[in-house]
XYZ file of C-alpha atoms in Angstrom:
750
model
C 92.239 13.510 130.317
C 88.520 13.727 129.582
C 87.708 9.971 129.824
C 86.307 8.047 132.815
C 85.634 11.075 134.972
C 83.079 9.253 137.092
C 85.721 6.639 137.852
C 88.180 9.384 138.803
C 85.642 11.003 141.096
C 84.830 7.696 142.778
C 88.495 6.866 143.173
C 89.023 10.239 144.753
C 86.274 9.627 147.261
C 87.583 6.305 148.465
C 91.383 6.661 148.086
C 93.087 8.134 151.154
C 96.627 7.257 150.178
C 99.103 10.095 149.428
C 99.226 11.159 145.818
C 101.854 9.158 143.985
C 103.353 11.939 141.890
C 102.771 15.328 140.319
C 100.670 14.042 137.417
C 98.395 12.168 139.831
C 97.707 15.499 141.493
C 96.939 17.170 138.162
C 94.514 14.412 137.143
C 92.778 14.474 140.515
C 92.321 18.252 140.391
C 90.923 18.074 136.871
C 88.429 15.432 137.960
C 87.390 17.673 140.828
C 86.990 20.702 138.499
C 84.721 18.626 136.258
C 82.600 17.743 139.271
C 82.404 21.415 140.200
C 81.297 22.347 136.669
C 78.650 19.603 136.613
C 77.311 20.925 139.931
C 77.115 24.421 138.447
C 75.226 23.115 135.422
C 72.721 21.305 137.645
C 72.195 24.453 139.707
C 71.472 26.366 136.512
C 69.103 23.692 135.263
C 66.103 25.082 137.147
C 65.670 27.907 134.663
C 67.389 30.537 136.757
C 70.776 30.131 135.128
C 72.170 29.999 131.661
C 70.014 29.564 128.604
C 71.018 27.338 125.695
C 74.121 28.615 123.942
C 73.273 31.171 121.300
C 75.541 31.057 118.245
C 74.898 34.785 117.726
C 75.737 35.739 121.318
C 77.641 38.991 121.487
C 76.084 40.314 118.293
C 72.760 41.269 119.861
C 70.952 41.150 123.239
C 67.836 38.915 123.126
C 64.609 40.178 124.737
C 64.302 36.974 126.775
C 67.515 37.838 128.620
C 66.193 41.283 129.560
C 62.909 39.728 130.682
C 64.761 37.382 133.006
C 66.734 40.337 134.370
C 63.513 42.293 135.110
C 61.750 39.328 136.692
C 64.691 38.057 138.761
C 64.543 40.192 141.931
C 65.470 37.590 144.526
C 69.205 37.938 143.886
C 68.930 41.704 144.441
C 67.166 41.158 147.774
C 69.815 38.592 148.832
C 72.549 41.025 147.961
C 70.888 43.725 150.056
C 70.625 41.362 153.024
C 74.320 40.364 152.443
C 73.676 36.934 153.877
C 76.761 34.667 153.657
C 76.543 32.056 150.923
C 78.385 28.728 151.165
C 79.821 27.962 147.719
C 78.868 24.638 146.118
C 82.415 23.285 146.222
C 82.341 23.458 150.037
C 78.941 21.753 150.419
C 77.925 18.114 150.696
C 79.793 15.550 148.666
C 81.815 18.198 146.864
C 83.141 19.465 150.156
C 83.950 15.952 151.332
C 85.803 15.194 148.109
C 87.706 18.465 148.371
C 88.709 17.706 151.956
C 89.811 14.185 150.996
C 91.918 15.527 148.132
C 93.494 18.143 150.402
C 94.476 15.396 152.855
C 96.071 13.425 150.027
C 97.977 16.524 148.957
C 99.187 17.207 152.493
C 100.334 13.590 152.920
C 102.197 13.656 149.605
C 103.985 16.893 150.482
C 104.884 15.513 153.915
C 106.319 12.417 152.203
C 108.547 14.602 150.014
C 106.628 14.155 146.749
C 107.068 17.072 144.381
C 103.703 18.645 143.599
C 104.275 21.590 141.296
C 100.968 23.298 141.993
C 101.616 23.248 145.734
C 104.950 24.928 145.153
C 103.149 27.624 143.150
C 100.472 28.066 145.820
C 102.993 28.460 148.604
C 105.369 30.696 146.623
C 102.571 33.132 145.782
C 100.482 32.813 148.956
C 97.313 31.465 147.316
C 94.351 30.901 149.615
C 91.680 28.221 149.033
C 89.530 30.441 146.795
C 92.493 31.480 144.633
C 93.490 27.829 144.236
C 90.024 26.888 143.005
C 89.952 29.805 140.581
C 93.407 28.968 139.211
C 92.531 25.297 138.690
C 89.417 26.320 136.765
C 91.590 28.507 134.525
C 94.122 25.713 134.055
C 91.444 23.140 133.231
C 90.451 25.118 130.138
C 93.988 24.565 128.815
C 94.431 20.967 129.968
C 91.123 19.329 129.008
C 89.426 19.615 125.620
C 85.901 19.283 127.069
C 86.170 22.121 129.554
C 86.050 25.019 127.030
C 82.728 23.715 125.643
C 81.259 23.516 129.138
C 82.485 27.036 129.917
C 80.898 28.365 126.715
C 77.580 26.815 127.798
C 77.751 28.262 131.310
C 78.558 31.700 129.888
C 75.915 31.424 127.135
C 78.504 32.443 124.521
C 80.029 30.032 122.025
C 83.035 32.338 121.559
C 83.941 32.436 125.265
C 85.879 29.206 125.703
C 87.865 30.465 128.660
C 86.278 31.429 131.974
C 85.458 35.052 132.558
C 86.314 36.569 135.913
C 82.581 36.778 136.651
C 82.120 33.028 136.136
C 85.211 32.266 138.217
C 83.809 34.396 141.029
C 80.499 32.547 140.798
C 82.242 29.146 140.900
C 84.346 30.169 143.898
C 81.729 32.031 145.982
C 78.352 30.722 144.765
C 77.244 34.317 144.089
C 76.408 35.408 140.584
C 77.434 38.955 141.429
C 79.977 39.601 144.162
C 82.058 42.738 143.395
C 84.094 42.564 146.599
C 85.182 38.959 146.070
C 85.825 39.698 142.391
C 88.297 42.449 143.308
C 89.817 40.377 146.097
C 90.469 37.473 143.761
C 91.437 39.324 140.596
C 92.229 42.922 141.507
C 95.714 44.400 140.919
C 96.866 43.481 144.437
C 95.552 39.907 144.393
C 98.080 37.038 144.343
C 96.813 35.751 140.996
C 97.143 39.108 139.264
C 100.137 40.604 141.068
C 102.036 37.332 140.640
C 101.087 37.236 136.940
C 99.753 33.686 137.290
C 96.793 34.524 135.061
C 96.513 36.809 132.080
C 93.460 38.849 131.172
C 92.590 41.248 128.392
C 93.587 44.891 128.638
C 91.357 47.402 130.386
C 90.181 48.703 127.029
C 88.729 45.254 126.232
C 85.841 45.680 128.657
C 84.843 45.669 132.303
C 86.722 43.492 134.769
C 83.974 40.827 135.250
C 83.659 40.257 131.497
C 87.354 39.635 130.863
C 88.463 36.101 130.108
C 91.304 34.565 132.123
C 94.142 32.414 130.775
C 97.104 30.893 132.600
C 100.395 32.766 132.334
C 102.706 31.707 129.534
C 104.740 28.699 130.593
C 102.698 27.966 133.730
C 100.934 24.924 132.280
C 104.221 23.418 131.115
C 105.751 24.015 134.526
C 102.848 22.331 136.336
C 103.195 19.312 134.060
C 106.812 18.881 135.131
C 108.547 20.632 132.234
C 111.382 23.023 133.092
C 111.604 25.040 129.876
C 111.272 28.798 130.326
C 108.300 30.586 128.708
C 108.786 31.979 125.186
C 109.171 35.547 126.477
C 112.357 34.499 128.290
C 113.600 31.525 126.286
C 115.921 33.549 124.042
C 117.269 35.804 126.776
C 117.455 33.676 129.920
C 118.612 30.226 130.951
C 117.812 27.943 133.860
C 120.544 25.706 135.254
C 120.399 23.155 138.052
C 123.715 21.345 137.577
C 126.080 21.369 140.582
C 128.959 23.813 140.197
C 131.991 24.573 142.330
C 134.829 27.058 142.036
C 138.153 25.960 140.625
C 141.388 25.474 142.530
C 143.491 27.977 140.579
C 145.274 30.757 142.429
C 143.101 33.311 140.635
C 139.985 31.690 142.096
C 140.884 32.924 145.577
C 139.109 36.152 144.618
C 135.991 34.173 143.692
C 136.067 32.200 146.928
C 136.303 35.390 148.979
C 133.211 36.786 147.234
C 131.344 33.493 147.626
C 132.100 33.325 151.351
C 130.798 36.868 151.781
C 127.561 36.004 149.960
C 126.920 33.092 152.316
C 127.624 35.256 155.387
C 125.218 37.968 154.225
C 122.458 35.485 153.531
C 122.942 33.781 156.877
C 122.521 37.094 158.707
C 119.589 38.608 156.779
C 117.717 35.486 155.645
C 118.018 36.453 152.002
C 120.784 37.850 149.842
C 120.836 41.659 149.531
C 121.164 42.950 145.994
C 124.793 42.187 145.107
C 126.843 43.447 142.175
C 129.960 41.569 141.067
C 132.184 43.576 138.721
C 134.962 42.156 136.612
C 136.291 41.853 133.064
C 134.491 39.542 130.621
C 135.428 35.924 131.143
C 136.676 36.498 134.680
C 134.136 34.095 136.161
C 131.553 36.532 137.528
C 128.707 34.161 136.689
C 130.599 31.204 138.093
C 130.298 32.699 141.572
C 126.507 32.844 141.199
C 126.448 29.246 139.940
C 128.477 28.038 142.924
C 126.271 30.034 145.304
C 123.050 28.521 143.909
C 124.582 25.053 143.864
C 125.625 25.307 147.523
C 122.035 26.221 148.461
C 120.587 23.414 146.339
C 118.573 25.857 144.249
C 118.388 26.484 140.484
C 119.985 29.535 138.901
C 117.897 31.747 136.621
C 120.427 33.590 134.434
C 119.091 36.700 132.701
C 121.303 37.969 129.865
C 120.485 41.651 130.006
C 122.175 42.625 126.725
C 119.658 40.512 124.775
C 116.615 42.393 126.042
C 115.136 45.347 124.184
C 113.209 47.551 126.634
C 111.823 49.680 123.819
C 110.028 46.671 122.282
C 106.266 46.467 122.918
C 106.546 42.949 124.387
C 109.078 44.018 127.002
C 106.368 45.007 129.490
C 105.796 41.301 130.159
C 109.471 40.428 130.581
C 110.121 41.774 134.073
C 106.980 40.180 135.621
C 107.845 36.909 133.867
C 111.341 36.925 135.383
C 109.924 37.552 138.843
C 107.273 34.866 138.393
C 109.764 32.251 137.188
C 112.165 33.036 140.029
C 109.410 32.614 142.623
C 107.974 29.513 140.939
C 111.284 27.721 140.943
C 112.776 29.192 144.110
C 115.706 30.260 141.953
C 118.689 32.489 142.562
C 118.504 35.264 139.956
C 121.619 36.259 138.013
C 121.330 39.394 135.853
C 124.413 39.275 133.679
C 125.869 42.278 131.869
C 123.774 45.046 133.390
C 126.174 47.661 131.974
C 125.769 46.398 128.407
C 123.584 48.681 126.302
C 122.833 46.010 123.730
C 124.151 48.245 120.956
C 121.169 50.588 120.865
C 121.993 54.172 119.797
C 120.931 57.467 121.244
C 119.066 58.014 124.469
C 117.950 54.362 124.768
C 120.432 54.020 127.633
C 117.982 55.936 129.846
C 115.221 53.537 128.809
C 117.388 50.531 129.635
C 118.391 51.995 132.989
C 114.767 52.667 133.925
C 113.769 49.139 132.866
C 116.604 47.634 134.904
C 115.646 49.650 137.976
C 112.059 48.473 137.622
C 113.175 44.837 137.362
C 115.430 45.080 140.411
C 112.653 46.671 142.448
C 110.239 43.887 141.440
C 112.846 41.331 142.540
C 113.055 42.828 146.031
C 113.019 40.067 148.614
C 114.545 37.471 146.279
C 118.190 36.431 146.055
C 119.591 38.549 143.215
C 123.150 38.818 141.884
C 124.019 41.290 139.123
C 127.261 41.282 137.144
C 128.986 43.623 134.733
C 132.261 45.222 133.697
C 131.552 48.730 134.990
C 133.013 49.795 138.352
C 130.603 49.516 141.310
C 130.566 53.273 141.932
C 129.419 53.888 138.366
C 126.616 51.324 138.667
C 125.425 52.773 141.984
C 125.320 56.250 140.480
C 123.501 55.134 137.326
C 120.872 53.015 139.047
C 120.623 55.127 142.206
C 120.245 51.964 144.255
C 121.968 50.702 147.345
C 123.783 47.486 146.588
C 126.644 45.433 147.894
C 129.517 45.205 145.437
C 132.723 43.273 144.917
C 135.187 43.572 142.033
C 137.291 40.849 140.406
C 140.693 42.036 139.122
C 142.509 41.043 135.970
C 144.726 37.994 136.552
C 148.420 38.665 137.114
C 151.023 37.291 134.717
C 151.788 34.373 137.050
C 148.086 33.583 137.383
C 147.672 33.661 133.615
C 150.521 31.195 133.146
C 148.809 28.867 135.618
C 145.470 29.253 133.823
C 147.063 28.485 130.440
C 148.717 25.361 131.868
C 145.460 24.192 133.436
C 143.419 24.752 130.246
C 145.813 23.018 127.833
C 145.004 19.514 126.729
C 147.909 17.023 127.000
C 148.517 17.137 123.226
C 148.587 20.953 123.119
C 150.776 21.097 126.213
C 153.449 19.003 124.485
C 153.446 21.299 121.455
C 153.259 24.811 122.889
C 154.143 24.586 126.568
C 157.213 26.757 125.999
C 155.051 29.572 124.620
C 153.006 30.063 127.783
C 155.114 32.802 129.455
C 155.071 34.875 126.257
C 151.319 34.388 125.810
C 150.601 35.291 129.408
C 152.740 38.416 129.172
C 151.314 39.618 125.873
C 147.611 38.865 126.307
C 145.907 39.926 129.545
C 143.302 37.203 129.205
C 140.756 36.068 131.749
C 140.025 32.331 132.228
C 137.071 32.445 129.850
C 139.065 34.122 127.103
C 141.857 31.566 127.407
C 139.345 28.755 126.957
C 137.816 30.463 123.897
C 141.229 31.023 122.300
C 142.224 27.379 122.827
C 138.931 26.082 121.450
C 139.335 28.229 118.319
C 142.934 27.019 117.920
C 141.992 23.357 118.134
C 139.105 23.761 115.696
C 141.339 25.476 113.116
C 144.304 23.099 113.549
C 145.375 20.682 110.859
C 144.330 17.130 111.651
C 145.538 13.717 110.723
C 143.030 10.925 111.393
C 145.779 8.842 112.985
C 147.489 11.578 115.017
C 146.708 14.520 117.268
C 145.994 18.067 115.968
C 149.060 19.977 114.813
C 149.188 23.395 116.487
C 151.941 25.919 115.867
C 152.899 28.961 117.875
C 151.808 31.128 114.954
C 148.343 29.538 114.934
C 147.886 30.054 118.659
C 148.999 33.684 118.522
C 146.622 34.330 115.623
C 143.659 32.916 117.557
C 144.660 34.893 120.628
C 144.746 38.102 118.585
C 141.276 37.344 117.224
C 139.956 36.843 120.746
C 141.695 39.962 122.029
C 140.561 42.214 119.207
C 136.909 41.220 119.449
C 134.964 44.482 119.256
C 137.953 46.780 118.652
C 137.323 46.962 114.904
C 134.007 48.688 115.581
C 135.799 51.832 116.741
C 139.408 51.468 115.588
C 141.408 50.905 112.430
C 144.179 48.365 112.600
C 147.527 49.542 111.230
C 150.004 46.926 110.056
C 153.469 48.257 111.033
C 155.697 48.790 107.972
C 158.729 50.392 109.587
C 161.464 49.420 112.035
C 164.349 51.213 113.702
C 166.347 51.414 110.435
C 163.555 53.311 108.680
C 162.952 56.112 111.152
C 165.163 59.205 110.998
C 165.183 61.289 114.187
C 167.669 62.925 116.508
C 169.550 60.440 118.679
C 167.914 61.649 121.865
C 164.436 61.101 120.372
C 165.323 57.576 119.275
C 166.597 56.918 122.792
C 163.258 58.090 124.196
C 161.362 55.735 121.895
C 163.561 52.802 122.965
C 162.927 53.681 126.612
C 159.193 53.492 125.968
C 159.649 49.944 124.672
C 161.657 49.081 127.783
C 158.843 50.316 130.028
C 156.414 47.985 128.281
C 158.764 44.987 128.302
C 159.733 45.233 131.946
C 156.382 46.325 133.367
C 155.542 42.930 134.883
C 158.884 42.717 136.710
C 158.829 46.278 138.070
C 155.157 46.355 139.070
C 154.576 42.745 140.124
C 157.931 41.335 141.245
C 159.495 44.518 142.600
C 156.297 45.762 144.235
C 155.749 49.089 142.480
C 152.284 47.929 141.447
C 151.117 48.098 145.071
C 151.992 51.776 145.419
C 151.226 52.848 141.846
C 148.361 50.516 140.952
C 146.353 53.305 139.338
C 149.167 54.489 137.021
C 150.931 51.339 135.844
C 150.025 51.895 132.202
C 152.357 53.569 129.710
C 150.940 56.732 128.162
C 152.950 58.641 125.556
C 152.455 62.021 123.918
C 153.922 62.685 120.464
C 153.849 66.415 119.743
C 155.096 68.223 116.673
C 154.241 69.529 113.214
C 152.548 67.307 110.697
C 154.810 64.908 108.847
C 157.632 64.820 111.407
C 157.364 61.090 112.165
C 154.726 60.666 114.886
C 152.724 57.937 113.146
C 155.883 56.209 111.932
C 157.191 56.177 115.502
C 154.005 54.474 116.678
C 154.483 51.814 113.986
C 158.140 51.312 114.962
C 157.221 50.829 118.625
C 154.440 48.364 117.788
C 156.775 46.447 115.470
C 159.542 46.303 118.058
C 157.172 45.077 120.791
C 155.402 42.706 118.358
C 152.059 44.206 119.371
C 149.056 45.081 117.238
C 148.546 48.770 116.526
C 145.030 50.236 116.495
C 144.302 53.824 115.538
C 141.133 55.169 117.153
C 138.646 56.341 114.545
C 137.205 59.505 116.066
C 134.316 59.515 113.571
C 133.049 56.282 115.139
C 133.764 57.273 118.735
C 132.461 60.821 119.072
C 128.661 60.875 119.171
C 126.098 63.645 119.293
C 124.109 61.674 121.866
C 124.882 62.460 125.473
C 126.850 59.680 127.116
C 127.489 57.711 123.912
C 131.065 59.004 123.484
C 132.007 57.883 126.989
C 130.388 54.516 126.382
C 132.364 54.021 123.163
C 135.599 55.010 124.890
C 134.901 52.540 127.685
C 134.539 49.709 125.166
C 137.806 50.691 123.459
C 139.825 50.849 126.688
C 138.344 47.613 128.001
C 139.013 45.631 124.853
C 142.465 47.061 124.153
C 143.545 46.312 127.721
C 142.805 42.637 127.150
C 144.802 42.447 123.909
C 147.735 44.475 125.248
C 147.802 46.290 121.920
C 149.082 49.791 121.178
C 146.185 52.239 121.266
C 146.929 55.209 119.009
C 144.955 58.472 119.190
C 145.984 60.462 116.098
C 144.988 64.143 115.760
C 143.627 63.807 119.275
C 142.737 67.459 119.885
C 139.029 66.638 119.463
C 139.058 64.347 122.502
C 141.915 65.702 124.605
C 141.112 69.403 124.238
C 141.071 71.867 127.100
C 138.090 72.106 129.376
C 136.283 75.409 129.075
C 134.128 77.634 131.227
C 130.624 76.222 131.372
C 128.292 78.598 129.556
C 125.702 76.140 128.277
C 124.810 72.458 128.287
C 127.190 71.712 125.413
C 130.174 72.989 127.414
C 129.132 70.959 130.428
C 128.856 67.689 128.535
C 132.083 68.370 126.607
C 133.866 68.782 129.932
C 132.316 65.534 131.170
C 133.864 63.717 128.208
C 137.296 65.134 129.069
C 136.916 64.164 132.720
C 135.861 60.668 131.744
C 138.855 60.284 129.432
C 141.162 61.387 132.246
C 139.767 58.721 134.566
C 140.134 56.044 131.878
C 143.780 56.969 131.319
C 144.442 56.656 135.042
C 143.025 53.127 135.105
C 144.357 51.874 131.777
C 147.238 49.410 132.087
C 148.314 49.158 128.455
C 150.216 51.397 126.043
C 148.520 54.584 124.801
C 150.088 56.877 122.218
C 148.511 60.284 121.666
C 149.646 62.397 118.712
C 148.932 66.100 118.280
C 150.268 68.933 116.166
C 149.913 71.475 118.964
C 150.580 70.396 122.522
C 149.138 73.671 123.752
C 145.672 72.582 122.620
C 145.579 69.720 125.122
C 144.136 70.026 128.599
C 146.980 70.442 131.153
C 145.589 67.527 133.176
C 146.449 65.187 130.298
C 150.058 66.398 130.117
C 150.587 65.435 133.768
C 149.345 61.903 133.113
C 151.724 61.122 130.255
C 154.679 59.028 131.337
C 156.620 60.107 128.214
C 156.410 63.273 126.111
C 158.305 63.276 122.817
C 158.675 66.569 120.914
C 159.127 66.174 117.145
C 160.876 69.153 115.514
C 161.163 69.766 111.774
C 164.272 67.783 110.720
C 167.511 69.669 110.255
C 169.691 69.501 107.147
C 171.605 66.385 108.233
C 168.436 64.471 109.020
C 166.758 65.645 105.835
C 169.568 64.215 103.718
C 169.185 60.850 105.456
C 165.420 60.984 104.913
C 165.964 61.785 101.210
C 168.220 58.759 100.789
C 165.895 56.387 102.667
C 162.766 57.590 100.880
C 163.774 55.714 97.716
C 163.589 51.903 98.089
C 166.745 50.029 97.099
C 165.070 48.637 93.965
C 164.306 52.126 92.599
C 166.571 53.016 89.607
C 168.246 56.319 90.543
C 170.181 58.568 88.191
C 173.717 59.590 89.219
C 172.715 63.245 88.910
C 170.544 63.107 92.058
C 171.994 65.674 94.455
C 170.690 64.666 97.900
C 172.954 67.175 99.672
C 171.454 70.038 97.653
C 167.901 68.848 98.264
C 168.479 68.583 102.012
C 170.126 71.976 102.208
C 167.710 73.949 100.044
C 164.308 72.344 100.624
C 163.237 72.856 104.247
C 160.554 70.156 104.386
C 159.250 67.567 106.811
C 159.843 63.877 106.375
C 156.313 63.292 105.091
C 156.761 65.967 102.405
C 160.042 64.406 101.339
C 158.488 60.967 101.035
C 155.636 62.437 98.968
C 158.147 64.042 96.592
C 160.078 60.783 96.251
C 156.893 58.886 95.380
C 155.733 61.503 92.844
C 159.153 61.576 91.184
C 159.063 57.803 90.838
C 155.754 58.008 88.954
C 157.140 60.753 86.696
C 160.217 58.654 85.933
C 158.159 55.569 85.247
C 156.003 57.521 82.784
C 159.176 58.605 80.978
C 160.556 55.038 81.071
C 163.700 56.399 82.677
C 165.615 56.405 85.936
C 164.638 58.912 88.610
C 166.589 62.046 87.781
C 167.037 65.407 89.412
C 164.550 66.818 86.926
C 161.860 64.379 88.116
C 162.547 65.263 91.739
C 162.402 69.028 91.088
C 159.116 68.683 89.210
C 157.712 66.588 92.066
C 158.958 69.147 94.602
C 157.165 71.869 92.662
C 153.873 69.925 92.984
C 154.437 69.425 96.701
C 155.080 73.152 97.162
C 151.825 73.918 95.370
C 149.969 71.454 97.600
C 151.225 72.972 100.846
C 150.855 76.553 99.596
C 154.528 77.517 99.384
C 156.047 79.662 96.642
C 158.712 78.098 94.437
C 161.442 80.708 94.863
C 164.849 80.808 93.191
C 166.522 80.882 96.602
C 165.088 77.414 97.302
C 165.729 75.739 93.934
C 168.991 77.537 92.985
C 170.534 76.277 89.751
C 167.514 73.956 89.247
C 165.070 76.843 89.195
C 164.985 76.653 85.413
C 163.361 73.214 85.712
C 160.602 74.797 87.785
C 160.099 77.507 85.172
C 159.996 74.889 82.391
C 157.172 73.231 84.278
C 155.201 76.503 84.185
C 155.740 76.841 80.410
C 154.610 73.327 79.680
């Protein structure tokens, strides 16, 4: 761009046609900046300006410079008189050329030609002086000759960008004009407040001596490129493609929100801060895309979870988002504002403060925020007034429709009959259905001459992977090993367990088809309490239920959930409930006293925050729509508010003699070689033990028999029972072991 500048200047003087395109404008402005710099050099050529460039400038102050400062009093007298000075770019031929170029710009804009710099100037309210200053800054990046000229004018070979003092001189014609300097480059000026230029930090020197550079990404934008600056490239996206909402029944919720957004904007002139809540994949962002598309504007999507407010570079992120939104006239979407990004400890307060700062900077722009948290929670956390709408989970009928719509013709022919079962088992949103199908097709067997082969088993496996995403961080998956034939309980307890399965199976019919969901929408989940001594069958019952319902069973790992940091436990619980609701799995809280304990009188901060955790867990149970099983050894340790919320309470007593005999017989697998001398009736009558203790004895006796290379005999069982008694702290008395007590004594002698 540095060749034939005299030709460019002449062409500018005689050409009154509108500028042809954006690059024509850039070239014309650069030619004009070169003319301005040449004028400045000529003005300094009379000995009153810059001296030849000193290669050691900055290392020492030459005496000749001080002599010129002492002798040069006329500028001081002019400053005292404060006579107005007409800057060189407004005088004579320069002024005529500037006026001609401005007319070309105005004609091009009127003709609909996109001039990027004009969009910047209007978006940020730049006056004529600010425009000149910004073009001088841009020229140093666009033309290789300009930095050398700037170094000459500033008498410093290392200063290849314009200082604010030189920019002020070029704009005003005054070598020293503090008022104009602050007006152009102070904190409240359009160039600085809009972050269009970047200068060194305050510690780098006085304001006039700081060098100015264009903001990151501004040069690329002015040249017609639409890539976001590096500070945002990894965490934000810009989309301009047209987007509309779908025609599925579930999309009626999206259309209602979209219509409300248009009404609000029509009344107020811009969109008030709006929060759209909904589960992941429900199409929250799709509403923002359709809204921007309807207005003919780009959408700047900010993925909040990817930002790290604690990082040193984050201070530039919020201004960059605001600048890009104003530059492009974009609708701003801040996605996932309730996502902490996985940072531990008190970083949540840092993220909340950073988000509040960003939203305040975006005031006056069209901003839509999305997340999974309820609107009331977001309002409380941010302490901001915002409009909010919430997208629900799709109903079973809506999920069947979404599955049918997402299936390719080949998949539809293979698995169409599985759709009702998939829709009932997995409470997927549209996005999750698409992800599960994509994973299924990628993993399917393929024949080059035929379509992919997809089985029901493959599809269910991919759906489980999608549903369990994130659960393994806080839960342990238990593969059910037992069914109804393995569990030994009283008949009334077995009946209760079967009723629990019926509640889960028929939930959709009772709540959706029969209308109970309208009146009991907050309590449609199934929550079960298993209470009883250790080893009485609580965990086995959970496995039997999961096996019967063909659902995955996840045991909550309290060591990963409970945190010493305030608020982290609630956050972990929220992730567990949200993810398990999608997968429709069985959520099992074993030894749950730590979480479900009674609230206490508040005596210190620890009591207060412990009570907050209990209150939060209560609210989550009210909203949860899946199956929760809570197991405890002592029901009295639980908060009474939890007892009221359980739809089923199953009390597990220590098994009686009849049940113990059945447990003894079932504890040995059918392939185990058993001696005829095993007296199960005696063992059940004499040894008052729980089912878990009995199974432990059976396993230990099997190892003893294997070591002896013999069948499992009564002697092996008695020796194993003796070890179990020692483990649980019970005395091996003759009244318990009867005629086999001698075997216990022989064990002591050996």
